Coordinates of C-alpha atoms in Angstrom, one line a residue:
Chain A
M37 CA 6.2 -25.7 -37.9
T38 CA 7.7 -22.5 -39.3
V39 CA 6.0 -20.3 -36.7
Y40 CA 7.2 -22.7 -33.9
T41 CA 10.8 -22.4 -35.1
F42 CA 10.7 -18.7 -35.4
A43 CA 9.1 -18.3 -32.0
L44 CA 12.0 -20.3 -30.5
K45 CA 14.6 -18.2 -32.4
R46 CA 12.9 -14.9 -31.5
S47 CA 12.7 -15.9 -27.8
F48 CA 16.5 -16.6 -27.6
R49 CA 17.5 -13.6 -29.7
D50 CA 16.4 -11.1 -27.0
K51 CA 19.4 -10.6 -24.6
T52 CA 17.2 -9.9 -21.5
N53 CA 15.3 -13.1 -22.3
L54 CA 18.6 -15.0 -22.2
L55 CA 19.0 -13.8 -18.7
F56 CA 15.5 -15.0 -17.7
L57 CA 15.7 -18.2 -19.7
M58 CA 19.2 -19.4 -18.8
F59 CA 20.9 -17.5 -16.0
F60 CA 18.1 -17.3 -13.4
P61 CA 17.0 -21.0 -13.6
I62 CA 20.6 -22.1 -13.2
A63 CA 21.1 -19.6 -10.3
A64 CA 17.9 -21.1 -8.7
I65 CA 19.6 -24.5 -8.4
F66 CA 22.3 -23.1 -6.1
L67 CA 20.2 -21.1 -3.7
P68 CA 20.5 -22.6 -0.2
S69 CA 18.0 -24.5 1.9
Q70 CA 16.6 -22.6 4.9
A71 CA 16.2 -23.8 8.5
Y72 CA 12.6 -22.9 9.2
W73 CA 10.9 -21.8 6.0
P74 CA 10.5 -22.8 3.1
S75 CA 10.6 -26.5 3.3
M76 CA 11.9 -26.8 -0.2
P77 CA 15.3 -25.2 -1.0
L78 CA 14.9 -21.5 -1.6
G79 CA 15.5 -21.6 -5.4
Y80 CA 12.8 -24.1 -5.8
Q81 CA 10.3 -22.1 -3.8
Y82 CA 11.1 -19.0 -5.9
F83 CA 11.1 -20.9 -9.2
G84 CA 7.3 -20.5 -9.4
V85 CA 7.8 -16.7 -9.4
L86 CA 10.4 -17.0 -12.1
I87 CA 8.1 -19.1 -14.2
L88 CA 5.6 -16.2 -14.1
F89 CA 8.2 -13.7 -15.2
V90 CA 9.4 -16.0 -18.0
A91 CA 5.8 -16.5 -19.2
I92 CA 5.1 -12.8 -19.5
R93 CA 8.4 -12.2 -21.3
L94 CA 7.7 -15.0 -23.8
T95 CA 4.1 -14.2 -24.5
G96 CA 5.1 -10.6 -25.0
L97 CA 6.1 -11.7 -28.5
L98 CA 2.5 -12.1 -29.4
L99 CA 1.6 -8.7 -28.1
E100 CA 4.5 -7.3 -30.1
D101 CA 3.1 -9.0 -33.2
R102 CA -0.2 -7.3 -32.6
Q103 CA 1.5 -3.9 -32.0
K104 CA 3.5 -4.2 -35.2
G105 CA 0.7 -5.4 -37.4
V106 CA 2.3 -8.9 -37.9
V107 CA -1.0 -10.5 -36.9
K108 CA -2.8 -8.7 -39.7
R109 CA -0.2 -10.0 -42.2
V110 CA -0.6 -13.5 -40.7
A111 CA -4.3 -13.2 -41.4
A112 CA -3.6 -12.7 -45.1
A113 CA -1.1 -15.6 -45.1
P114 CA -2.1 -19.2 -45.7
I115 CA -2.1 -20.1 -42.0
S116 CA -5.0 -20.2 -39.6
H117 CA -5.0 -18.0 -36.4
F118 CA -5.4 -21.2 -34.4
R119 CA -2.2 -22.7 -35.9
Y120 CA -0.3 -19.4 -35.4
L121 CA -1.3 -19.3 -31.7
L122 CA -0.8 -23.0 -31.2
E123 CA 2.7 -23.0 -32.6
N124 CA 3.7 -20.0 -30.6
L125 CA 2.3 -21.4 -27.4
L126 CA 4.0 -24.8 -28.1
A127 CA 7.3 -23.0 -28.6
F128 CA 6.9 -21.2 -25.2
A129 CA 5.9 -24.4 -23.5
T130 CA 9.0 -26.2 -25.0
I131 CA 11.3 -23.5 -23.6
M132 CA 9.6 -23.7 -20.2
L133 CA 9.7 -27.5 -20.3
G134 CA 13.5 -27.2 -20.9
Q135 CA 13.8 -24.9 -17.9
C136 CA 12.0 -27.3 -15.6
V137 CA 14.2 -30.2 -16.8
V138 CA 17.3 -28.1 -16.2
V139 CA 16.2 -27.0 -12.7
I140 CA 15.1 -30.5 -11.6
V141 CA 18.0 -32.4 -13.1
G142 CA 20.5 -29.7 -11.9
G143 CA 19.0 -29.9 -8.4
V144 CA 19.3 -33.7 -8.2
L145 CA 22.9 -33.6 -9.5
Y146 CA 23.8 -30.8 -7.1
G147 CA 22.3 -32.8 -4.2
Q148 CA 19.4 -30.5 -3.3
E149 CA 16.7 -32.1 -1.1
L150 CA 13.8 -32.2 -3.6
Y151 CA 11.8 -35.0 -1.9
Q152 CA 10.1 -36.3 -5.1
P153 CA 11.9 -34.7 -8.1
F154 CA 9.6 -36.3 -10.7
L155 CA 6.4 -35.1 -9.1
L156 CA 8.0 -31.7 -8.6
F157 CA 8.8 -31.6 -12.3
I158 CA 5.1 -32.5 -13.1
L159 CA 3.9 -29.7 -10.8
Y160 CA 6.3 -27.1 -12.3
L161 CA 5.2 -28.2 -15.8
A162 CA 1.5 -27.8 -14.9
F163 CA 2.2 -24.4 -13.4
S164 CA 4.3 -23.3 -16.4
V165 CA 1.3 -24.0 -18.7
T166 CA -1.0 -22.1 -16.4
A167 CA 1.5 -19.2 -16.3
I168 CA 1.7 -19.1 -20.1
A169 CA -2.1 -19.1 -20.3
L170 CA -2.3 -16.4 -17.6
A171 CA 0.2 -14.2 -19.4
L172 CA -1.6 -14.7 -22.7
A173 CA -4.9 -13.7 -21.1
W174 CA -3.2 -10.7 -19.4
N175 CA -1.6 -9.5 -22.6
S176 CA -4.9 -9.6 -24.4
F177 CA -6.0 -6.6 -22.4
Y178 CA -3.1 -4.5 -23.4
R179 CA -1.9 -2.7 -26.5
S180 CA 1.7 -2.1 -25.4
R181 CA 4.2 -4.8 -24.4
E182 CA 6.0 -2.5 -21.9
S183 CA 2.8 -1.5 -20.0
S184 CA 1.7 -5.1 -19.9
F185 CA 5.0 -6.3 -18.5
L186 CA 5.4 -3.5 -15.9
I187 CA 1.9 -4.0 -14.5
F188 CA 2.2 -7.7 -14.5
M189 CA 5.4 -7.4 -12.6
S190 CA 3.5 -5.9 -9.7
V191 CA 0.8 -8.5 -10.1
I192 CA 3.4 -11.3 -9.9
I193 CA 4.8 -10.0 -6.6
L194 CA 1.3 -9.7 -5.2
I195 CA 0.0 -13.1 -6.2
S196 CA 3.2 -14.7 -5.1
L197 CA 2.9 -13.1 -1.8
L198 CA -0.7 -13.9 -1.3
G199 CA -0.3 -17.4 -2.7
G200 CA 2.3 -18.3 0.0
L201 CA 5.4 -18.4 -2.3
L202 CA 7.2 -15.4 -0.7
V203 CA 6.1 -15.6 3.0
P204 CA 4.8 -18.5 5.1
Y205 CA 1.2 -19.0 4.1
E206 CA 0.1 -19.7 7.7
M207 CA 1.3 -16.2 8.7
L208 CA -1.2 -14.5 6.3
P209 CA -4.4 -13.2 7.9
E210 CA -7.3 -15.7 7.7
W211 CA -9.4 -13.7 5.4
I212 CA -6.4 -13.4 2.9
Q213 CA -5.9 -17.2 3.2
K214 CA -9.5 -17.7 2.1
L215 CA -9.3 -15.3 -0.8
S216 CA -5.9 -16.6 -2.0
V217 CA -7.5 -20.0 -2.9
V218 CA -8.5 -18.5 -6.2
L219 CA -4.9 -17.8 -7.2
P220 CA -2.9 -20.2 -9.3
T221 CA 0.1 -19.5 -7.0
Y222 CA -1.8 -20.9 -4.1
W223 CA -2.1 -24.2 -5.9
L224 CA 1.6 -24.3 -6.7
Y225 CA 2.2 -23.7 -3.0
K226 CA -0.2 -26.5 -2.1
G227 CA 1.6 -28.8 -4.6
I228 CA 5.0 -28.0 -3.1
E229 CA 3.6 -28.7 0.4
W230 CA 2.2 -32.0 -0.8
I231 CA 5.5 -33.0 -2.3
V232 CA 7.4 -32.1 1.0
H233 CA 4.9 -33.6 3.5
G234 CA 3.2 -36.3 1.3
G235 CA -0.4 -37.3 1.4
D236 CA -3.1 -38.9 -0.7
A237 CA -2.2 -39.2 -4.4
I238 CA -5.6 -38.0 -5.2
D239 CA -4.8 -34.6 -3.6
F240 CA -1.8 -34.1 -5.9
I241 CA -3.9 -35.1 -8.9
F242 CA -6.6 -32.6 -7.8
I243 CA -3.9 -29.8 -7.4
N244 CA -2.6 -30.4 -10.9
S245 CA -6.2 -30.6 -12.3
V246 CA -7.0 -27.2 -10.8
L247 CA -4.0 -25.8 -12.6
C248 CA -5.1 -27.4 -15.8
V249 CA -8.6 -26.0 -15.5
Y250 CA -7.1 -22.6 -14.9
S251 CA -4.9 -23.0 -18.0
L252 CA -7.9 -24.0 -20.1
L253 CA -10.0 -21.0 -18.9
L254 CA -7.2 -18.5 -19.3
L255 CA -6.3 -19.9 -22.8
I256 CA -9.9 -19.3 -23.9
V257 CA -9.8 -15.8 -22.5
G258 CA -6.4 -15.1 -24.0
S259 CA -7.2 -16.4 -27.5
I260 CA -10.5 -14.6 -28.3
R261 CA -9.1 -11.1 -28.8
R262 CA -9.9 -9.7 -32.2
I263 CA -7.0 -8.5 -34.4
G264 CA -8.2 -4.9 -34.8
Chain B
M39 CA 13.2 31.1 -21.5
N40 CA 14.1 29.8 -18.1
A41 CA 14.5 26.0 -18.0
F42 CA 13.0 26.0 -14.5
Y43 CA 9.7 27.1 -16.1
T44 CA 9.4 23.5 -17.5
L45 CA 9.5 22.0 -14.0
R46 CA 5.7 22.4 -13.8
F47 CA 5.2 20.5 -17.0
T48 CA 7.6 17.7 -16.0
A49 CA 5.7 17.4 -12.7
L50 CA 2.4 17.2 -14.6
R51 CA 3.9 14.6 -16.9
M52 CA 5.0 12.5 -13.9
M53 CA 1.7 12.7 -12.2
R54 CA -0.1 11.5 -15.4
D55 CA 2.3 8.5 -15.6
Y56 CA -0.1 6.1 -14.0
I57 CA 2.1 3.0 -14.5
T58 CA 5.0 4.5 -12.5
L59 CA 2.6 5.7 -9.8
L60 CA 1.2 2.2 -9.6
L61 CA 4.7 0.6 -9.4
L62 CA 6.2 3.2 -7.0
L63 CA 3.2 4.0 -4.8
I64 CA 0.3 1.6 -5.0
V65 CA 2.4 -1.6 -5.0
P66 CA 4.5 -0.5 -2.1
L67 CA 1.4 0.5 -0.2
I68 CA -0.2 -2.9 -0.8
L69 CA 3.1 -4.8 0.0
V70 CA 3.7 -2.8 3.2
T71 CA 0.1 -3.4 4.2
I72 CA 0.3 -7.2 3.7
F73 CA 3.7 -7.4 5.4
S74 CA 2.5 -5.4 8.3
M75 CA -0.5 -7.8 8.7
V76 CA 1.8 -10.8 8.5
L77 CA 4.5 -9.5 10.9
A78 CA 2.2 -7.7 13.4
G79 CA 3.7 -8.4 16.9
A80 CA 6.6 -10.6 15.6
E81 CA 9.9 -9.9 17.4
Q82 CA 13.5 -10.8 16.7
E83 CA 16.2 -10.0 19.3
G84 CA 13.8 -7.7 21.2
M85 CA 13.1 -5.6 18.0
L86 CA 9.8 -5.6 16.2
L87 CA 10.2 -7.2 12.8
L88 CA 7.6 -4.9 11.4
D89 CA 9.8 -1.8 12.1
E90 CA 12.8 -3.3 10.3
T91 CA 10.8 -4.7 7.3
S92 CA 8.7 -1.6 6.7
V93 CA 11.6 0.8 6.8
K94 CA 13.6 -1.4 4.5
M95 CA 10.7 -1.7 2.1
V96 CA 10.1 2.0 1.9
L97 CA 13.8 2.6 1.3
L98 CA 14.1 -0.1 -1.3
F99 CA 11.4 1.3 -3.5
Q100 CA 13.5 4.5 -3.7
L101 CA 16.1 2.5 -5.6
F102 CA 13.7 2.2 -8.5
G103 CA 12.9 6.0 -8.5
G104 CA 15.5 6.7 -11.1
A105 CA 13.5 4.8 -13.7
I106 CA 11.2 7.7 -14.5
V107 CA 14.1 10.2 -14.9
M108 CA 16.1 7.9 -17.2
S109 CA 13.0 7.4 -19.3
Y110 CA 12.3 11.1 -19.7
I111 CA 16.0 11.9 -20.4
H112 CA 16.0 9.2 -23.0
L113 CA 12.7 10.4 -24.6
D114 CA 13.7 14.1 -24.6
F115 CA 17.4 13.8 -25.5
F116 CA 17.9 10.6 -27.5
T117 CA 14.8 10.3 -29.6
Q118 CA 13.2 12.5 -32.3
M119 CA 11.9 14.7 -29.5
R120 CA 15.4 16.1 -29.0
F121 CA 15.1 18.3 -32.1
R122 CA 12.1 20.0 -30.5
I123 CA 13.8 20.4 -27.2
Q124 CA 16.9 21.8 -28.8
A125 CA 14.9 24.3 -30.8
L126 CA 13.4 25.8 -27.6
P127 CA 15.0 29.0 -26.4
M128 CA 16.4 27.5 -23.2
N129 CA 19.5 25.8 -22.0
S130 CA 18.9 22.2 -22.7
T131 CA 21.5 21.0 -20.1
M132 CA 19.6 22.9 -17.5
Y133 CA 16.4 21.3 -18.7
G134 CA 18.1 17.9 -18.1
F135 CA 18.8 19.0 -14.5
T136 CA 15.2 20.1 -14.0
I137 CA 14.1 16.6 -15.0
M138 CA 16.5 15.3 -12.3
L139 CA 15.2 17.7 -9.8
A140 CA 11.5 16.9 -10.6
G141 CA 12.4 13.2 -10.3
T142 CA 14.0 13.6 -6.9
I143 CA 11.1 15.6 -5.6
Y144 CA 8.7 13.0 -7.0
S145 CA 10.6 10.2 -5.2
I146 CA 10.7 12.1 -2.0
V147 CA 7.0 12.8 -2.1
L148 CA 6.2 9.1 -2.7
G149 CA 8.6 8.2 0.1
L150 CA 6.9 10.7 2.4
I151 CA 3.5 9.2 1.7
L152 CA 4.8 5.8 2.5
I153 CA 6.6 6.9 5.7
V154 CA 3.5 8.8 6.9
Y155 CA 1.2 5.8 6.0
T156 CA 3.4 3.2 7.8
S157 CA 3.8 5.3 10.9
L158 CA 0.2 6.4 11.2
V159 CA -1.5 3.1 10.2
F160 CA 0.9 0.5 11.5
D161 CA 2.8 2.5 14.2
V162 CA 6.1 1.8 12.5
E163 CA 8.9 3.4 14.5
W164 CA 10.9 5.7 12.1
G165 CA 12.7 7.6 14.8
S166 CA 12.3 10.9 13.2
V167 CA 10.2 11.6 10.1
G168 CA 12.4 14.6 9.1
W169 CA 15.6 12.4 9.3
S170 CA 13.9 9.7 7.3
I171 CA 12.9 12.1 4.6
F172 CA 16.5 13.3 4.5
I173 CA 17.8 9.8 4.0
V174 CA 15.0 9.1 1.4
S175 CA 16.2 12.2 -0.5
L176 CA 19.8 11.0 -0.5
I177 CA 18.9 7.5 -1.7
A178 CA 16.6 9.0 -4.4
L179 CA 19.4 11.3 -5.6
L180 CA 21.9 8.4 -5.7
S181 CA 19.5 6.2 -7.6
I182 CA 18.8 8.9 -10.2
N183 CA 22.6 9.4 -10.7
V184 CA 23.1 5.6 -11.1
S185 CA 20.2 5.3 -13.6
L186 CA 21.5 8.2 -15.6
I187 CA 25.0 6.7 -15.7
F188 CA 23.4 3.6 -17.3
T189 CA 21.4 5.8 -19.7
F190 CA 24.5 7.6 -20.9
A191 CA 27.0 4.7 -20.8
V192 CA 25.0 2.1 -22.7
K193 CA 23.8 2.8 -26.2
N194 CA 20.8 0.4 -26.1
F195 CA 18.2 2.0 -23.8
K196 CA 16.5 -1.3 -23.0
I197 CA 19.8 -2.7 -21.7
A198 CA 20.2 0.5 -19.6
E199 CA 16.8 -0.1 -18.1
R200 CA 17.6 -3.7 -17.3
L201 CA 20.9 -2.6 -15.7
S202 CA 19.0 -0.1 -13.5
E203 CA 16.8 -3.0 -12.4
V204 CA 19.8 -5.1 -11.7
Y205 CA 21.1 -2.3 -9.5
G206 CA 17.8 -2.2 -7.5
V207 CA 17.3 -5.9 -7.2
G208 CA 21.0 -6.5 -6.6
A209 CA 21.0 -4.1 -3.7
V210 CA 17.9 -5.9 -2.2
V211 CA 19.5 -9.4 -2.6
L212 CA 22.8 -8.2 -1.1
A213 CA 20.9 -6.7 1.8
G214 CA 19.7 -10.2 2.5
M215 CA 16.0 -9.4 2.1
F216 CA 15.3 -12.4 -0.2
F217 CA 17.4 -14.8 1.7
P218 CA 20.3 -14.5 4.2
M219 CA 23.6 -13.8 2.5
P220 CA 26.8 -15.7 3.5
D221 CA 29.0 -14.0 6.0
L222 CA 31.8 -13.1 3.6
A223 CA 34.1 -10.1 4.0
L224 CA 33.3 -9.0 0.4
I225 CA 29.6 -9.0 0.8
N226 CA 29.8 -7.3 4.2
G227 CA 32.1 -4.7 2.7
I228 CA 29.7 -4.0 -0.1
N229 CA 26.8 -3.7 2.3
E230 CA 28.8 -1.3 4.5
Y231 CA 30.2 1.0 1.9
L232 CA 28.4 0.5 -1.5
N233 CA 24.9 -0.8 -1.0
P234 CA 22.6 2.2 -0.7
L235 CA 19.8 0.2 0.9
T236 CA 21.9 -1.1 3.8
I237 CA 23.7 2.2 4.3
A238 CA 20.4 4.1 4.4
Y239 CA 18.8 1.6 6.7
Q240 CA 21.8 1.8 9.1
S241 CA 21.4 5.5 9.2
V242 CA 17.6 5.4 10.0
D243 CA 18.2 2.7 12.5
A244 CA 21.1 4.5 14.2
Y245 CA 19.0 7.7 14.5
R246 CA 16.2 5.6 16.0
L247 CA 18.6 4.4 18.6
S248 CA 20.1 7.9 19.1
Q249 CA 23.5 6.8 17.8
M250 CA 24.2 10.0 16.0
T251 CA 27.8 9.4 15.1
Q252 CA 26.8 6.2 13.3
A253 CA 23.9 7.9 11.7
W254 CA 26.1 10.7 10.3
Q255 CA 28.7 8.3 9.2
S256 CA 26.2 6.5 7.0
V257 CA 25.0 9.9 5.7
F258 CA 28.7 10.7 4.9
T259 CA 29.0 7.4 2.9
L260 CA 25.8 8.1 1.0
V261 CA 26.9 11.7 0.2
S262 CA 30.3 10.5 -1.0
L263 CA 28.6 8.0 -3.3
I264 CA 26.2 10.7 -4.6
V265 CA 29.2 13.0 -5.4
L266 CA 31.1 10.2 -7.0
T267 CA 28.2 9.0 -9.2
F268 CA 27.3 12.6 -10.0
V269 CA 30.8 13.2 -11.4
I270 CA 30.8 9.9 -13.3
M271 CA 27.3 10.9 -14.6
L272 CA 28.6 14.3 -15.8
V273 CA 31.6 12.8 -17.5
V274 CA 29.6 10.1 -19.4
G275 CA 26.7 12.5 -19.9
R276 CA 28.9 15.2 -21.6
R277 CA 30.0 12.6 -24.1
R278 CA 26.5 11.3 -25.0
M279 CA 24.3 14.4 -24.6
P280 CA 23.4 16.0 -28.0

């Protein structure tokens, strides 16, 4: 698990990452609840957006490896590409799992109204994996970490807006509502709505399954890029 | 060689910087469009929410306009490129100022496009386009000064970049655009005298309501901040510039 350990160390070495990984999730716990919208406390509504930012920051390490030629050296080392990718992704998933635990446990201890904290944790976890896969797929189209991050930043704002994380989904025009069904952020929004309002358990399983299917597809797209 | 001659090339460089164009023009255009669709017809206390949100959004994107200037100053004066720039037969300090000038014009043009777009397509009430451009120019100048202070004051450029983002996002958060801020004297004071976004909005809003004294007061606050940050920028810049 050498790559896994190094991926963890590298992620925490970056000072900006520390802000994303530690300060923002803790700050999210203390954001207040709103009277009309969203139904979840504000920090928990925006946490999905933060997950996307964290995912692109973390997976940027793989792009950096490609930029600096580390991937070529790994190709000559006695480790398979699959193992290299898997250990890196596992490290990122561990960090995001930690964040989800901190946010949920922190919220419960602080006394935020989280309705069903454990299910919310499951939903965040499923979305975190989707976010990592999405960021991996996104990075595979870029050569520079900076360009990838900057453009993805705009994409995050747009998909969060269209997915109903930043404005009430019902206020979006009908044709946008129909289009936004293809966005992972929409499924996070649906999951949060389910947790707040309740419903059939099968619906919640379906929402998480959609996120898992997205993860699988995006992981495939993100992992087939050639080294050269 | 006159440093102003380079203005043309800096402008060309900026126009070819597609990522910045995407972030400072295309994204705001899309966001303003979506928000305009969402908020069409919605009112709060007799005022159209669309007017308030669109004006604030156009102004807030000016807060990030300094990023391109700080990036060019860093590239031209703090990397290997500086030896080439210094070898040119021109005053390199003046060249630095021409980058600032080009960055300000660039921000103003992007702001103008957004103002014209929102007022023509969504009938956003700006009061006066001329006054709004004036305010956009002030906020652009202030943001460039602040970004350059970070560039000169912090050795690691990446941290300087992050600080300039904190300045932009911080102003947006304090203005209560993400969520309502608590009614504290400290936050209200910052929004009244230090937060460029709220000061600029107050000025546009006051002009719209024909409250000229209030509009000029906000301009005076913005100009004072510009002068203050310019002096700080010069002091820290003289220490760092090669």
